[in-house]
Short mmCIF file of C-alpha atoms in Angstrom, two decimals:
data_model
loop_
_atom_site.label_atom_id
_atom_site.label_comp_id
_atom_site.label_asym_id
_atom_site.label_seq_id
_atom_site.Cartn_x
_atom_site.Cartn_y
_atom_site.Cartn_z
CA UNK I 184 -38.27 69.29 4.36
CA UNK I 185 -35.42 67.06 5.44
CA UNK I 186 -33.28 66.19 2.44
CA UNK I 187 -31.07 63.59 4.10
CA UNK I 188 -31.27 59.98 3.04
CA UNK I 189 -32.57 57.50 5.65
CA UNK I 190 -29.19 55.75 5.81
CA UNK I 191 -27.49 59.06 6.58
CA UNK I 192 -30.06 59.83 9.28
CA UNK I 193 -29.55 56.41 10.92
CA UNK I 194 -25.79 56.86 10.76
CA UNK I 195 -26.14 60.19 12.57
CA UNK I 196 -28.23 58.51 15.28
CA UNK I 197 -25.70 55.69 15.69
CA UNK I 198 -22.96 58.30 16.07
CA UNK I 199 -25.00 60.19 18.65
CA UNK I 200 -25.62 57.00 20.64
CA UNK I 201 -21.91 56.15 20.57
CA UNK I 202 -20.91 59.67 21.67
CA UNK I 203 -23.42 59.88 24.54
CA UNK I 204 -21.99 58.62 27.85
CA UNK I 205 -24.43 56.43 29.77
CA UNK I 206 -23.60 58.63 32.77
CA UNK I 207 -25.11 61.64 30.99
CA UNK I 208 -28.42 59.81 30.51
CA UNK I 209 -28.53 58.51 34.08
CA UNK I 210 -27.62 61.88 35.58
CA UNK I 211 -30.40 63.52 33.54
CA UNK I 212 -32.90 61.35 35.45
CA UNK I 213 -31.08 61.56 38.78
CA UNK I 214 -30.21 57.84 38.79
CA UNK I 215 -27.17 56.16 40.38
CA UNK I 216 -24.11 56.05 38.14
CA UNK I 217 -21.98 53.01 37.29
CA UNK I 218 -18.65 52.50 39.07
CA UNK I 219 -15.62 54.06 37.39
CA UNK I 220 -14.17 51.69 34.79
CA UNK I 221 -17.20 49.36 34.73
CA UNK I 222 -17.95 47.59 31.46
CA UNK I 223 -21.55 46.82 32.42
CA UNK I 224 -24.10 48.65 34.55
CA UNK I 225 -26.86 46.93 36.52
CA UNK I 226 -30.00 48.87 37.39
CA UNK I 227 -33.70 48.35 38.13
CA UNK I 228 -35.76 47.44 35.11
CA UNK I 229 -37.37 50.60 33.70
CA UNK I 230 -39.91 48.68 31.62
CA UNK I 231 -41.77 46.65 34.24
CA UNK I 232 -41.90 47.38 37.99
CA UNK I 233 -42.55 43.74 38.87
CA UNK I 234 -39.15 42.73 37.50
CA UNK I 235 -37.53 44.10 40.64
CA UNK I 236 -39.38 41.46 42.67
CA UNK I 237 -37.22 38.79 41.07
CA UNK I 238 -33.67 38.03 42.08
CA UNK I 239 -32.92 38.10 38.34
CA UNK I 240 -34.59 41.49 37.89
CA UNK I 241 -31.58 43.64 37.10
CA UNK I 242 -31.42 45.43 33.79
CA UNK I 243 -27.96 45.01 32.28
CA UNK I 244 -26.59 47.87 30.15
CA UNK I 245 -23.31 47.55 28.29
CA UNK I 246 -20.97 50.54 28.65
CA UNK I 247 -19.51 50.30 25.15
CA UNK I 248 -20.48 52.48 22.19
CA UNK I 249 -23.54 50.37 21.27
CA UNK I 250 -24.95 50.48 24.83
CA UNK I 251 -27.00 47.32 24.39
CA UNK I 252 -29.34 46.42 27.25
CA UNK I 253 -31.35 43.41 28.36
CA UNK I 254 -33.72 42.63 31.23
CA UNK I 255 -33.36 39.06 32.45
CA UNK I 256 -37.00 38.85 33.59
CA UNK I 257 -39.25 40.63 31.09
CA UNK I 258 -36.69 39.92 28.33
CA UNK I 259 -36.88 43.46 26.93
CA UNK I 260 -33.78 44.28 24.87
CA UNK I 261 -32.58 47.30 22.95
CA UNK I 262 -30.14 50.19 23.25
CA UNK I 263 -30.02 53.59 24.91
CA UNK I 264 -33.06 54.71 22.89
CA UNK I 265 -35.06 51.85 24.40
CA UNK I 266 -33.76 52.86 27.82
CA UNK I 267 -35.02 56.42 27.27
CA UNK I 268 -38.42 55.10 26.21
CA UNK I 269 -38.61 53.05 29.41
CA UNK I 270 -37.48 55.95 31.58
CA UNK I 271 -40.14 58.18 30.04
CA UNK I 272 -43.07 55.72 29.78
CA UNK I 273 -42.20 52.89 32.25
CA UNK I 274 -43.12 50.22 29.72
CA UNK I 275 -41.42 48.43 26.83
CA UNK I 276 -41.83 49.63 23.24
CA UNK I 277 -45.01 48.50 21.50
CA UNK I 278 -44.29 45.34 19.57
CA UNK I 279 -41.01 44.79 21.36
CA UNK I 280 -38.88 47.36 19.51
CA UNK I 281 -38.98 51.08 18.83
CA UNK I 282 -40.73 52.08 15.62
CA UNK I 283 -42.46 55.10 14.19
CA UNK I 284 -43.30 57.86 16.65
CA UNK I 285 -41.86 55.97 19.63
CA UNK I 286 -38.51 55.87 17.84
CA UNK I 287 -38.68 59.57 16.91
CA UNK I 288 -39.61 60.54 20.47
CA UNK I 289 -36.65 58.58 21.89
CA UNK I 290 -34.26 60.20 19.40
CA UNK I 291 -35.68 63.62 20.30
CA UNK I 292 -35.05 62.91 23.98
CA UNK I 293 -31.49 61.78 23.32
CA UNK I 294 -30.82 64.95 21.37
CA UNK I 295 -32.38 67.04 24.13
CA UNK I 296 -30.09 65.44 26.73
CA UNK I 297 -27.15 66.33 24.49
CA UNK I 298 -28.34 69.94 24.22
CA UNK I 299 -29.74 69.62 20.71
CA UNK I 300 -33.16 70.05 19.10
CA UNK I 301 -34.67 67.15 17.21
CA UNK I 302 -34.79 67.72 13.47
CA UNK I 303 -38.15 67.10 11.86
CA UNK I 304 -37.85 63.82 10.02
CA UNK I 305 -40.28 62.17 7.69
CA UNK I 306 -42.82 64.98 7.64
CA UNK I 307 -44.28 65.65 4.19
CA UNK I 308 -43.47 68.93 2.56
CA UNK I 309 -46.37 71.37 2.70
CA UNK I 310 -46.63 74.01 0.05
CA UNK I 311 -47.43 77.30 1.80
CA UNK I 312 -50.46 79.21 0.70
CA UNK I 313 -50.45 82.96 0.14
CA UNK I 314 -52.10 83.39 3.53
CA UNK I 315 -49.57 81.31 5.45
CA UNK I 316 -45.84 81.62 5.99
CA UNK I 317 -43.64 78.51 5.76
CA UNK I 318 -42.46 77.20 9.10
CA UNK I 319 -38.70 77.62 9.65
CA UNK I 320 -36.60 74.48 9.49
CA UNK I 321 -35.67 73.02 12.85
CA UNK I 322 -32.09 73.87 13.82
CA UNK I 323 -29.80 72.82 16.62
CA UNK I 324 -29.58 74.90 19.76
CA UNK I 325 -26.50 76.98 20.27
CA UNK I 326 -23.60 74.76 21.22
CA UNK I 327 -19.83 74.96 21.56
CA UNK I 328 -18.18 72.62 19.08
CA UNK I 329 -15.83 70.14 20.78
CA UNK I 330 -12.31 71.03 19.73
CA UNK I 331 -11.64 67.50 18.51
CA UNK I 332 -14.37 68.00 15.89
CA UNK I 333 -13.73 71.66 15.14
CA UNK I 334 -13.80 72.74 11.51
CA UNK I 335 -10.38 74.40 11.88
CA UNK I 336 -7.35 72.17 12.01
CA UNK I 337 -5.52 74.52 14.38
CA UNK I 338 -8.35 74.12 16.91
CA UNK I 339 -8.42 70.32 16.51
CA UNK I 340 -4.70 70.20 17.30
CA UNK I 341 -5.42 71.90 20.63
CA UNK I 342 -8.01 69.34 21.75
CA UNK I 343 -5.47 67.49 23.90
CA UNK I 344 -3.53 70.55 25.04
CA UNK I 345 -4.79 69.84 28.57
CA UNK I 346 -2.59 66.73 28.66
CA UNK I 347 0.57 68.80 28.09
CA UNK I 348 0.08 71.48 30.75
CA UNK I 349 2.85 71.87 33.33
CA UNK I 350 1.62 71.27 36.90
CA UNK I 351 4.97 71.18 38.74
CA UNK I 352 5.82 74.62 40.18
CA UNK I 353 9.54 73.88 39.82
CA UNK I 354 9.05 73.85 36.05
CA UNK I 355 6.92 77.02 35.89
CA UNK I 356 7.87 80.62 35.30
CA UNK I 357 8.40 82.68 38.49
CA UNK I 358 5.02 84.44 38.07
CA UNK I 359 3.16 81.18 37.53
CA UNK I 360 4.91 79.46 40.42
CA UNK I 361 4.05 82.34 42.73
CA UNK I 362 0.41 82.20 41.56
CA UNK I 363 0.19 78.51 42.52
CA UNK I 364 2.08 78.84 45.80
CA UNK I 365 -0.42 81.47 46.93
CA UNK I 366 -3.05 78.76 46.52
CA UNK I 367 -1.64 75.77 48.41
CA UNK I 368 -4.86 73.83 47.83
CA UNK I 369 -4.08 73.87 44.08
CA UNK I 370 -2.14 70.60 44.03
CA UNK I 371 -0.44 68.98 41.02
CA UNK I 372 -2.93 66.11 41.23
CA UNK I 373 -5.90 68.47 41.10
CA UNK I 374 -4.40 70.53 38.28
CA UNK I 375 -3.74 67.37 36.26
CA UNK I 376 -7.27 66.08 36.78
CA UNK I 377 -8.88 69.38 35.76
CA UNK I 378 -6.55 70.30 32.91
CA UNK I 379 -5.06 73.32 34.68
CA UNK I 380 -1.50 74.63 34.45
CA UNK I 381 1.04 76.36 32.27
CA UNK I 382 1.82 75.69 28.62
CA UNK I 383 5.37 74.34 28.30
CA UNK I 384 7.96 76.70 26.85
CA UNK I 385 8.31 74.58 23.74
CA UNK I 386 4.58 73.89 23.50
CA UNK I 387 1.76 75.37 21.50
CA UNK I 388 1.41 79.14 21.56
CA UNK I 389 -2.07 79.64 23.04
CA UNK I 390 -1.79 81.69 26.28
CA UNK I 391 1.91 80.90 26.56
CA UNK I 392 3.96 82.55 29.33
CA UNK I 393 1.53 85.28 30.42
CA UNK I 394 -1.45 83.12 31.36
CA UNK I 395 -2.43 80.34 33.72
CA UNK I 396 -4.56 77.96 31.63
CA UNK I 397 -7.89 76.28 32.47
CA UNK I 398 -9.63 73.59 30.40
CA UNK I 399 -13.34 73.98 29.71
CA UNK I 400 -15.57 70.99 28.98
CA UNK I 401 -19.18 70.59 27.92
CA UNK I 402 -21.72 68.49 29.77
CA UNK I 403 -20.50 65.38 27.97
CA UNK I 404 -16.96 65.97 29.19
CA UNK I 405 -15.55 67.00 25.80
CA UNK I 406 -12.96 69.80 25.67
CA UNK I 407 -14.64 72.83 24.09
CA UNK I 408 -12.18 75.58 24.97
CA UNK I 409 -9.41 76.91 27.15
CA UNK I 410 -9.13 80.13 29.09
CA UNK I 411 -6.13 81.98 30.43
CA UNK I 412 -5.90 83.87 33.70
CA UNK I 413 -3.65 86.91 33.27
CA UNK I 414 -0.82 86.40 35.76
CA UNK I 415 -0.27 90.17 35.86
CA UNK I 416 -3.92 90.95 36.57
CA UNK I 417 -3.49 91.92 40.23
CA UNK I 418 -0.82 94.47 39.32
CA UNK I 419 -2.91 95.86 36.47
CA UNK I 420 -6.01 96.04 38.68
CA UNK I 421 -4.19 97.95 41.42
CA UNK I 422 -2.86 100.43 38.86
CA UNK I 423 -6.33 100.85 37.33
CA UNK I 424 -7.79 101.66 40.75
CA UNK I 425 -4.91 104.03 41.53
CA UNK I 426 -5.49 105.83 38.23
CA UNK I 427 -9.13 106.51 39.13
CA UNK I 428 -10.72 103.67 37.12
CA UNK I 429 -10.24 105.22 33.66
CA UNK I 430 -13.03 104.25 31.27
CA UNK I 431 -12.12 101.71 28.63
CA UNK I 432 -8.98 100.58 30.43
CA UNK I 433 -10.41 98.15 32.98
CA UNK I 434 -8.15 95.09 32.89
CA UNK I 435 -9.58 91.66 32.11
CA UNK I 436 -8.80 88.84 34.52
CA UNK I 437 -9.48 86.04 32.02
CA UNK I 438 -8.99 85.66 28.31
CA UNK I 439 -11.12 83.14 26.44
CA UNK I 440 -10.57 81.51 23.06
CA UNK I 441 -12.29 83.47 20.32
CA UNK I 442 -15.68 82.00 19.43
CA UNK I 443 -16.20 80.19 22.72
CA UNK I 444 -19.65 80.88 24.18
CA UNK I 445 -19.00 80.57 27.89
CA UNK I 446 -22.63 81.33 28.74
CA UNK I 447 -23.60 77.92 27.34
CA UNK I 448 -21.50 75.95 29.83
CA UNK I 449 -20.99 75.51 33.56
CA UNK I 450 -17.40 75.03 34.65
CA UNK I 451 -17.28 71.65 36.36
CA UNK I 452 -20.65 70.64 34.93
CA UNK I 453 -19.45 67.54 33.04
CA UNK I 454 -21.48 64.38 33.69
CA UNK I 455 -18.61 61.97 34.40
CA UNK I 456 -17.75 64.06 37.46
CA UNK I 457 -20.74 62.43 39.12
CA UNK I 458 -18.66 59.27 39.46
CA UNK I 459 -16.62 60.93 42.20
CA UNK I 460 -17.84 59.84 45.69
CA UNK I 461 -17.33 63.31 47.16
CA UNK I 462 -19.67 64.74 44.52
CA UNK I 463 -22.50 62.45 45.57
CA UNK I 464 -21.89 63.28 49.25
CA UNK I 465 -21.85 67.00 48.48
CA UNK I 466 -25.08 66.80 46.49
CA UNK I 467 -26.77 65.04 49.39
CA UNK I 468 -25.60 67.67 51.88
CA UNK I 469 -25.89 70.92 49.91
CA UNK I 470 -27.63 70.26 46.61
CA UNK I 471 -26.04 71.98 43.61
CA UNK I 472 -23.41 74.50 44.74
CA UNK I 473 -22.84 77.49 42.48
CA UNK I 474 -19.82 79.82 42.41
CA UNK I 475 -18.46 82.29 39.91
CA UNK I 476 -14.97 81.45 38.64
CA UNK I 477 -12.70 78.50 38.00
CA UNK I 478 -10.56 78.91 41.12
CA UNK I 479 -13.69 78.94 43.26
CA UNK I 480 -14.70 75.54 41.90
CA UNK I 481 -11.23 74.09 42.47
CA UNK I 482 -11.01 75.49 46.00
CA UNK I 483 -14.42 74.11 46.93
CA UNK I 484 -13.45 70.71 45.54
CA UNK I 485 -10.40 70.71 47.81
CA UNK I 486 -12.87 71.27 50.68
CA UNK I 487 -14.96 68.30 49.55
CA UNK I 488 -17.71 70.44 48.02
CA UNK I 489 -18.87 69.85 44.44
CA UNK I 490 -19.58 73.21 42.82
CA UNK I 491 -20.15 74.46 39.30
CA UNK I 492 -19.12 77.87 37.98
CA UNK I 493 -20.76 80.51 35.82
CA UNK I 494 -17.52 82.03 34.57
CA UNK I 495 -19.13 85.38 35.36
CA UNK I 496 -21.16 87.05 38.11
CA UNK I 497 -24.37 86.90 36.06
CA UNK I 498 -26.00 83.65 34.92
CA UNK I 499 -27.28 83.31 31.36
CA UNK I 500 -30.64 81.73 30.48
CA UNK I 501 -28.80 78.58 29.35
CA UNK I 502 -26.96 78.34 32.65
CA UNK I 503 -30.10 78.87 34.70
CA UNK I 504 -31.86 76.10 32.74
CA UNK I 505 -28.94 73.74 33.44
CA UNK I 506 -28.80 74.63 37.12
CA UNK I 507 -32.52 73.97 37.50
CA UNK I 508 -32.14 70.61 35.74
CA UNK I 509 -29.07 69.65 37.79
CA UNK I 510 -30.80 70.62 41.03
CA UNK I 511 -33.98 68.69 40.27
CA UNK I 512 -32.28 65.60 38.86
CA UNK I 513 -29.27 65.25 41.15
CA UNK I 514 -29.40 67.79 43.96
CA UNK I 515 -32.69 67.05 45.70
CA UNK I 516 -34.14 70.22 44.12
CA UNK I 517 -31.75 72.34 46.21
CA UNK I 518 -29.08 74.91 45.34
CA UNK I 519 -26.48 76.69 47.46
CA UNK I 520 -24.99 79.96 46.18
CA UNK I 521 -21.48 81.05 47.15
CA UNK I 522 -20.97 84.51 45.62
CA UNK I 523 -17.93 86.71 45.27
CA UNK I 524 -18.60 89.19 48.06
CA UNK I 525 -18.11 92.41 46.15
CA UNK I 526 -20.81 94.69 44.75
CA UNK I 527 -20.94 93.11 41.29
CA UNK I 528 -20.74 89.54 42.53
CA UNK I 529 -23.54 89.90 45.05
CA UNK I 530 -25.77 91.77 42.58
CA UNK I 531 -25.47 88.95 40.05
CA UNK I 532 -26.15 86.23 42.61
CA UNK I 533 -29.16 88.08 44.03
CA UNK I 534 -30.71 87.80 40.57
CA UNK I 535 -29.74 84.12 40.35
CA UNK I 536 -31.31 83.49 43.77
CA UNK I 537 -34.55 85.00 42.50
CA UNK I 538 -34.54 83.07 39.21
CA UNK I 539 -33.81 79.67 40.76
CA UNK I 540 -36.45 80.26 43.44
CA UNK I 541 -39.00 81.18 40.79
CA UNK I 542 -38.19 77.88 39.03
CA UNK I 543 -39.11 76.00 42.22
CA UNK I 544 -35.56 75.22 43.37
CA UNK I 545 -34.99 75.54 47.12
CA UNK I 546 -32.15 78.07 47.04
CA UNK I 547 -30.11 79.61 49.81
CA UNK I 548 -26.96 81.71 50.26
CA UNK I 549 -23.91 80.27 51.95
CA UNK I 550 -22.69 83.71 52.95
CA UNK I 551 -22.72 87.39 51.98
CA UNK I 552 -20.65 90.44 52.85
CA UNK I 553 -22.77 90.95 55.94
CA UNK I 554 -23.13 87.43 57.35
CA UNK I 555 -20.67 85.69 59.67
CA UNK I 556 -19.58 89.05 61.14
CA UNK I 557 -18.52 90.27 57.70
CA UNK I 558 -15.89 87.53 57.39
CA UNK I 559 -16.28 87.30 53.60
CA UNK I 560 -16.61 91.01 52.81
CA UNK I 561 -14.51 91.80 49.73
CA UNK I 562 -13.44 88.17 49.42
CA UNK I 563 -14.18 85.19 47.18
CA UNK I 564 -14.80 81.49 47.88
CA UNK I 565 -11.24 80.70 46.76
CA UNK I 566 -10.02 82.78 49.75
CA UNK I 567 -11.71 80.49 52.29
CA UNK I 568 -9.52 78.80 54.87
CA UNK I 569 -10.40 75.34 56.11
CA UNK I 570 -11.42 76.83 59.46
CA UNK I 571 -13.64 79.49 57.88
CA UNK I 572 -15.45 76.93 55.76
CA UNK I 573 -15.99 74.77 58.86
CA UNK I 574 -17.73 77.73 60.53
CA UNK I 575 -19.91 78.42 57.46
CA UNK I 576 -20.71 74.74 57.04
CA UNK I 577 -21.87 74.56 60.63
CA UNK I 578 -24.38 77.39 60.06
CA UNK I 579 -25.68 75.65 56.94
CA UNK I 580 -26.47 72.49 58.92
CA UNK I 581 -28.66 74.33 61.41
#
């Protein structure tokens, strides 16, 4: 039984509405997004198809926290919950405003879009009989807590760490500067936009000096963690191979913040990214592009390709569910896989190919170790030259 007072419940819903970007809702349904910086979004009326026949038939949605909307023809008004009702049922709420089950269904949908499970509200308590077990209380799905709302103060203080990262190689340590120079496509502008770089020498201690830092965001664009790429990994890896791959001593390329569940997120899978024109063009050409690591995503972006990353060679159930949703809502029900072309990378993406295909997504491989005359054997998408990608892209258009 839900013990919260109605006023508390309504306050929670108001907070959820305020914290949900309109872009997240629109992208869930595969609808066009508002221009960057817009204060109001105009779209077809979702409540009455005939409204679009009128020159006044645009539905106006405010982009502020309240997200009020109004159709100038059928006169339906409301907020993002009303919008969800219209998107689901293609008609206005009964009686002109959401009440009862219609209201609960809209709240449930909003929570689903945000990766939550609707709590059971207003249901009478049922005393279990000896022959029946009580149903468990509804709980939220697993989720990474945004750092700005983390229970620990130390974590909250790191929420804006991404704004302090050094992106100028002249201000980096020699190891970090060499790491960036080996990747000329990793520009200061791109690093700034993605929250990538080095922690300043007088900055906060997380991953300082030894690591190249990447910012991780949830689907709503909130910072949920950081990871560090060990700048000495290549040296450690070579030594590990030379030593005969001793068990228990395999070096780790990336270090993640303790408690972060990377299998719940897709790197680059934040909704406001859909505002970028190149993302829309990429989705039209390739569908949803999937790679493994952070550098792969950044390299593909520099090539004009919008990709999302697993952070591993094997996709979790959560990630597969997101990829299927992204593909069906925004990618024309298509996915393109760009694996790391080593044994582990290809094995993981073979499984992903199978799972996405089983879910009805039209899935194909961009390359493997054996395609394109073995050009990618032992290499990763971040290794692609502009000319190599042009060759691969040409084969994909056939």
